[in-house]
Coordinates of C-alpha atoms in Angstrom, one line a residue:
M20 CA -1.0 -16.8 1.5
R21 CA 1.7 -14.2 0.9
F22 CA 2.6 -11.7 3.6
G23 CA 3.8 -8.2 2.9
S24 CA 5.0 -5.4 5.2
F25 CA 3.0 -2.2 4.8
V26 CA 5.5 0.5 5.6
F27 CA 3.7 3.5 7.0
P28 CA 6.2 5.0 9.5
V29 CA 4.5 7.9 11.3
S30 CA 6.8 10.5 12.7
H31 CA 5.1 12.7 15.3
H32 CA 7.9 15.3 15.5
P33 CA 10.2 16.7 12.7
E34 CA 13.3 16.1 14.8
N35 CA 12.4 12.3 14.9
D36 CA 12.2 11.9 11.1
S37 CA 15.8 10.7 10.6
V38 CA 15.6 8.1 13.4
V39 CA 12.2 6.9 12.2
I40 CA 13.6 6.4 8.7
D41 CA 16.6 4.5 10.0
N42 CA 14.4 2.3 12.1
T43 CA 12.1 1.7 9.2
L44 CA 14.9 0.5 7.0
E45 CA 16.0 -1.9 9.7
E46 CA 12.5 -3.2 10.0
I47 CA 12.3 -3.7 6.3
Q48 CA 15.5 -5.8 6.4
L49 CA 14.0 -7.9 9.2
A50 CA 10.9 -8.4 7.0
E51 CA 13.2 -10.1 4.5
E52 CA 15.0 -12.0 7.2
I53 CA 11.8 -13.6 8.5
G54 CA 10.7 -14.5 5.0
M55 CA 8.0 -12.0 4.0
H56 CA 7.1 -11.8 0.3
S57 CA 7.2 -8.0 -0.1
V58 CA 7.4 -4.5 1.3
W59 CA 4.9 -1.9 0.4
L60 CA 6.0 1.8 0.6
T61 CA 3.6 4.6 1.2
E62 CA 3.6 8.2 0.0
H63 CA 2.4 11.2 2.0
H64 CA 3.6 14.7 2.3
F65 CA 4.0 17.6 4.7
D66 CA 2.5 16.0 7.9
G67 CA 4.9 13.2 9.0
A68 CA 2.3 10.6 8.2
A69 CA 5.0 8.8 6.3
A70 CA 8.4 10.0 7.6
H71 CA 10.2 9.1 4.3
A72 CA 7.5 10.9 2.2
D73 CA 9.0 9.6 -1.1
P74 CA 8.6 5.9 -1.8
L75 CA 10.8 6.0 -4.9
V76 CA 13.9 7.2 -3.1
L77 CA 13.2 4.8 -0.2
G78 CA 12.6 2.0 -2.7
A79 CA 16.1 2.5 -4.1
A80 CA 17.5 2.2 -0.5
V81 CA 15.5 -1.0 -0.1
A82 CA 16.7 -2.4 -3.4
A83 CA 20.3 -1.9 -2.2
R84 CA 19.8 -3.5 1.2
T85 CA 17.7 -6.5 0.2
S86 CA 17.9 -9.3 -2.3
K87 CA 14.5 -11.2 -2.2
L88 CA 11.7 -8.8 -1.1
R89 CA 9.4 -7.6 -3.8
I90 CA 9.3 -3.8 -3.6
G91 CA 5.8 -2.4 -4.0
F92 CA 4.1 1.0 -3.7
A93 CA 1.0 1.3 -1.6
V94 CA 0.8 3.7 -3.2
V95 CA 2.7 6.1 -5.4
E96 CA 0.3 9.1 -5.6
L97 CA 0.1 9.7 -9.3
A98 CA -1.4 13.2 -8.9
F99 CA 2.0 14.4 -7.6
H100 CA 4.2 12.9 -10.4
H101 CA 4.7 13.6 -14.1
P102 CA 3.9 10.2 -15.6
V103 CA 7.0 10.1 -17.9
R104 CA 9.3 11.1 -15.1
L105 CA 7.7 8.4 -13.0
A106 CA 8.1 5.9 -15.8
I107 CA 11.8 6.6 -15.9
Q108 CA 12.2 6.4 -12.1
T109 CA 10.3 3.1 -11.8
A110 CA 12.1 1.6 -14.8
L111 CA 15.4 2.4 -13.1
L112 CA 14.2 1.0 -9.8
D113 CA 13.1 -2.1 -11.5
N114 CA 16.6 -2.5 -12.9
L115 CA 18.3 -1.7 -9.6
S116 CA 16.1 -4.4 -7.9
H117 CA 16.5 -6.9 -10.8
G118 CA 12.8 -7.1 -11.4
R119 CA 11.4 -6.9 -7.9
L120 CA 9.2 -3.9 -8.4
I121 CA 5.4 -3.8 -8.1
V122 CA 3.9 -0.4 -9.0
G123 CA 0.9 0.3 -6.8
T124 CA -1.0 3.4 -7.9
G125 CA -3.7 5.6 -6.7
R126 CA -4.9 9.2 -7.0
G127 CA -3.6 10.2 -3.5
S128 CA -5.2 10.9 -0.2
A129 CA -9.0 11.1 0.0
Y130 CA -8.8 13.5 3.0
N131 CA -5.6 15.5 2.9
H132 CA -6.4 18.5 0.7
Y133 CA -3.2 20.1 1.8
E134 CA -1.1 17.5 0.0
Y135 CA -2.6 18.5 -3.3
L136 CA -2.3 22.2 -2.6
G137 CA 1.4 21.6 -1.8
F138 CA 1.9 20.4 -5.4
G139 CA -0.2 23.2 -6.9
I140 CA -3.3 21.1 -7.8
T141 CA -6.6 20.2 -6.4
M142 CA -8.0 16.8 -5.3
E143 CA -10.4 16.9 -8.3
D144 CA -7.3 17.3 -10.6
G145 CA -5.8 14.2 -9.0
I146 CA -8.9 12.2 -9.7
A147 CA -9.2 13.4 -13.3
R148 CA -5.6 12.7 -14.2
L149 CA -5.3 9.2 -12.8
D150 CA -6.3 7.0 -15.7
E151 CA -4.4 9.1 -18.3
A152 CA -1.3 9.1 -16.1
E153 CA -1.3 5.3 -15.9
E154 CA -2.0 5.0 -19.6
L155 CA 1.0 7.3 -20.4
M156 CA 3.3 5.5 -18.0
V157 CA 2.6 2.1 -19.6
A158 CA 3.1 3.6 -23.0
A159 CA 6.4 5.0 -21.9
W160 CA 7.6 1.7 -20.5
T161 CA 6.7 -0.3 -23.6
G162 CA 6.6 2.0 -26.7
E163 CA 8.9 3.6 -29.1
D164 CA 8.5 7.0 -31.0
L165 CA 5.8 7.8 -28.5
Q166 CA 3.4 10.5 -29.4
H167 CA 0.7 11.2 -26.8
R168 CA -2.0 13.8 -27.1
G169 CA -4.3 13.7 -24.1
E170 CA -6.4 15.9 -22.0
H171 CA -3.6 16.6 -19.5
W172 CA -0.4 15.9 -21.3
S173 CA 1.0 16.3 -24.9
I174 CA 4.2 14.4 -25.2
E175 CA 6.6 12.9 -27.7
F176 CA 10.0 11.2 -27.4
P177 CA 11.8 8.4 -29.2
L178 CA 12.5 5.8 -26.4
L179 CA 12.5 5.6 -22.7
R180 CA 15.8 4.5 -21.2
P181 CA 16.4 2.4 -19.2
R182 CA 13.7 -0.1 -20.3
P183 CA 12.1 -1.9 -17.4
F184 CA 13.8 -5.1 -16.2
Q185 CA 10.5 -6.9 -16.2
K186 CA 8.8 -7.5 -19.5
P187 CA 6.7 -5.9 -20.8
H188 CA 6.7 -3.8 -17.6
P189 CA 6.4 -4.0 -13.8
P190 CA 3.1 -5.3 -12.5
L191 CA 0.5 -2.6 -11.9
V192 CA -1.9 -2.7 -8.9
R193 CA -4.6 -0.1 -8.2
A194 CA -5.6 1.0 -4.7
C195 CA -9.4 1.1 -4.5
I196 CA -11.3 2.9 -1.8
S197 CA -14.8 2.3 -3.1
E198 CA -16.6 -0.9 -4.3
A199 CA -17.3 1.0 -7.6
S200 CA -13.6 1.5 -8.3
T201 CA -12.9 -2.1 -7.4
V202 CA -15.5 -3.2 -10.0
K203 CA -14.0 -0.9 -12.6
M204 CA -10.6 -2.5 -12.1
A205 CA -12.1 -6.0 -12.3
E206 CA -13.5 -5.2 -15.7
I207 CA -10.0 -4.5 -17.1
A208 CA -8.4 -7.3 -15.1
R209 CA -6.3 -5.0 -13.0
P210 CA -5.3 -6.4 -9.5
V211 CA -6.3 -4.2 -6.6
M212 CA -5.3 -3.3 -3.1
I213 CA -8.3 -3.1 -0.7
G214 CA -8.0 -1.1 2.4
I215 CA -9.3 -2.2 5.8
Q216 CA -12.8 -3.6 5.6
T217 CA -14.9 -5.7 7.9
L218 CA -14.6 -9.4 7.1
P219 CA -18.1 -9.6 5.6
N220 CA -17.5 -6.5 3.4
L221 CA -14.1 -7.8 2.3
Q222 CA -15.5 -11.1 1.4
S223 CA -18.3 -9.5 -0.6
R224 CA -15.9 -7.2 -2.4
L225 CA -13.6 -10.1 -3.4
E226 CA -16.6 -12.2 -4.6
R227 CA -17.9 -9.3 -6.6
Y228 CA -14.5 -8.7 -8.1
R229 CA -14.3 -12.3 -9.3
A230 CA -17.9 -12.3 -10.6
T231 CA -17.2 -9.0 -12.5
M232 CA -14.1 -10.4 -14.2
L233 CA -16.0 -13.5 -15.4
D234 CA -19.0 -11.3 -16.5
A235 CA -16.5 -9.2 -18.5
W236 CA -15.5 -12.4 -20.4
H237 CA -12.2 -12.9 -18.7
S238 CA -11.3 -16.6 -18.5
E239 CA -11.4 -18.6 -15.3
Q240 CA -7.6 -19.0 -15.5
D241 CA -7.0 -15.2 -16.0
T242 CA -9.5 -14.4 -13.2
E243 CA -7.7 -16.7 -10.8
A244 CA -4.3 -15.3 -11.8
T245 CA -5.5 -11.8 -11.3
L246 CA -7.1 -12.5 -7.9
D247 CA -3.8 -14.1 -6.9
Q248 CA -2.2 -10.6 -7.2
C249 CA -4.8 -8.7 -5.1
W250 CA -4.0 -7.6 -1.6
A251 CA -6.0 -6.9 1.6
S252 CA -4.8 -4.9 4.6
R253 CA -4.6 -5.1 8.3
D254 CA -2.4 -3.8 11.1
L255 CA -0.5 -6.4 13.1
F256 CA 1.0 -6.9 16.6
V257 CA 2.1 -10.2 18.1
A258 CA 3.1 -10.7 21.7
E259 CA 3.5 -13.5 24.2
S260 CA 0.2 -12.5 25.9
Y261 CA -3.1 -11.2 24.6
D262 CA -3.2 -8.3 27.0
E263 CA 0.2 -7.1 26.0
A264 CA -0.6 -7.3 22.3
Q265 CA -3.9 -5.4 22.8
E266 CA -2.4 -2.7 25.0
I267 CA 0.4 -1.9 22.5
A268 CA -1.9 -2.1 19.5
A269 CA -4.5 0.2 21.1
F270 CA -1.9 2.8 22.1
G271 CA -0.3 2.9 18.7
F272 CA -3.6 2.9 16.9
E273 CA -5.0 5.8 18.9
R274 CA -1.8 7.8 18.6
E275 CA -1.8 7.4 14.8
R276 CA -5.4 8.2 14.4
T277 CA -5.0 11.4 16.5
H278 CA -2.0 12.4 14.4
F279 CA -3.9 12.1 11.2
R280 CA -6.9 13.9 12.6
R281 CA -4.9 16.8 14.0
A282 CA -3.0 17.3 10.7
R283 CA -6.3 17.5 8.8
E284 CA -7.8 19.9 11.3
L285 CA -4.6 22.1 11.1
F286 CA -3.7 22.0 7.4
N287 CA -6.9 21.5 5.4
P288 CA -8.5 24.7 4.2
G289 CA -11.5 25.2 6.6
G290 CA -10.2 22.4 8.9
F291 CA -11.6 18.9 9.0
P292 CA -15.2 18.2 9.9
P293 CA -15.9 16.0 13.0
P294 CA -17.3 12.5 12.3
D295 CA -21.0 12.2 11.8
P296 CA -22.4 10.6 15.0
N297 CA -25.2 9.1 13.0
R298 CA -23.0 7.1 10.7
P299 CA -20.7 4.2 11.7
A300 CA -17.0 4.8 11.7
P301 CA -15.1 3.4 8.7
A302 CA -13.6 0.0 9.5
G303 CA -10.1 1.4 9.3
E304 CA -10.8 3.7 12.3
V305 CA -12.1 0.8 14.5
L306 CA -9.4 -1.1 16.4
E307 CA -11.1 -4.5 16.2
H308 CA -11.4 -4.3 12.4
A309 CA -8.0 -2.6 11.8
F310 CA -5.8 -4.9 13.9
I311 CA -4.8 -8.5 14.0
A312 CA -3.4 -8.6 17.5
G313 CA -2.8 -11.3 20.1
T314 CA -0.6 -14.3 20.9
P315 CA 0.9 -16.2 17.9
S316 CA -1.9 -18.8 18.0
Q317 CA -4.6 -16.1 18.2
V318 CA -3.0 -14.2 15.3
A319 CA -2.8 -17.4 13.3
D320 CA -6.6 -17.9 13.8
Q321 CA -7.3 -14.4 12.6
V322 CA -5.1 -14.8 9.6
A323 CA -6.9 -18.1 8.8
E324 CA -10.2 -16.3 8.9
M325 CA -9.0 -13.9 6.3
R326 CA -7.7 -16.8 4.2
D327 CA -11.0 -18.6 4.4
I328 CA -13.0 -15.7 3.0
G329 CA -10.7 -15.5 0.0
V330 CA -7.7 -13.3 0.9
R331 CA -4.6 -14.6 -0.8
N332 CA -2.2 -11.8 0.0
L333 CA -2.1 -9.9 3.3
M334 CA -0.5 -6.5 3.6
L335 CA 0.4 -5.9 7.3
K336 CA 1.3 -2.7 8.9
L337 CA 3.9 -3.8 11.4
N338 CA 4.5 -0.5 13.1
T339 CA 1.5 1.6 13.9
G340 CA 1.8 5.1 15.4
E341 CA 5.6 5.1 15.9
M342 CA 5.7 2.1 18.2
D343 CA 8.9 1.2 20.0
T344 CA 11.0 -0.4 17.4
H345 CA 12.3 -3.1 19.8
Q346 CA 8.7 -4.1 20.5
V347 CA 8.0 -4.1 16.7
R348 CA 11.0 -6.3 15.9
K349 CA 10.0 -8.8 18.7
S350 CA 6.5 -8.9 17.2
M351 CA 7.8 -9.5 13.7
R352 CA 10.1 -12.3 14.9
L353 CA 7.2 -14.0 16.6
F354 CA 5.1 -13.7 13.5
G355 CA 7.9 -15.0 11.3
E356 CA 8.7 -17.9 13.6
K357 CA 5.3 -19.0 14.9
V358 CA 2.7 -17.8 12.4
M359 CA 4.1 -17.7 8.9
P360 CA 5.2 -21.4 8.9
L361 CA 1.5 -22.3 9.4
F362 CA 0.7 -20.9 6.0
S363 CA 3.0 -22.9 3.8
D364 CA 3.1 -20.8 0.7
A365 CA 3.9 -17.5 2.6
N366 CA 7.0 -17.2 0.4
A367 CA 5.2 -17.7 -2.9
K368 CA 6.4 -15.6 -5.7

């Protein structure tokens, strides 16, 4: 298995943003020190859900401060970017990092209407533009004398400079909320990032992804190679005792969920509806599904469960709800020293 750090640094108050950003960069450097494969940078705006807001600028800082970590986006919200400008910025970042970039894309938040309004578009616009934006970005990375006439953009230019460091371009990974979107990506052999699911649902989705690729006449070899680039998500906290790990995880988790909920209630037009008591909460809103937490041996057992259902790459949120950074670093070191060595290919490229 490969392990990546899912960087989602909530800042609960504007005056804390700078400190949270500094702590986040130090935690990213520690992720490289303990031997993690990658760091995955989020994008959210206007609410402190991601203190840095912009994964491209933060990615440049990460490229300057690290030498081995792959730098991924989870995700860059395509709705908020002009695809040619994004192609230029990512090509530059790929060069600055000497080919360490992974471009994770998605339409943007499924809940935060205020983010779209802040960029002068609607959530529906974001959905409609996604596929064309990706198509145009790839064409910009790889083409010459580009002429694009699409539904949303009409563009022509001779050559994008700089060209990406990786050839033909940085790897693309799509974040998929629904099973239908996961199947759509399997049909075109696009690796996916799958958010928090129960273990049975996650296993089912990975199995369906594999079956869909094979049904679409992709070879067994290509199917395995594509699955080897897919990622699943969990939050993580490791401590010397189970009770300590659970207490810190539960506090951070509830604090983060409260922050998200309040922002949606305050900033979304018309507020945010309360959860339907007749429907089960999404897995990502349930502590026992969202978190891997416990002693190193307990955490190793939980990671092994995920490996055994077919997870090859695990994206771990190491700081949930603006946890104390000293506690986070201790948890990371325990994970690096006592858990990662049990999974021998954790440094796989």
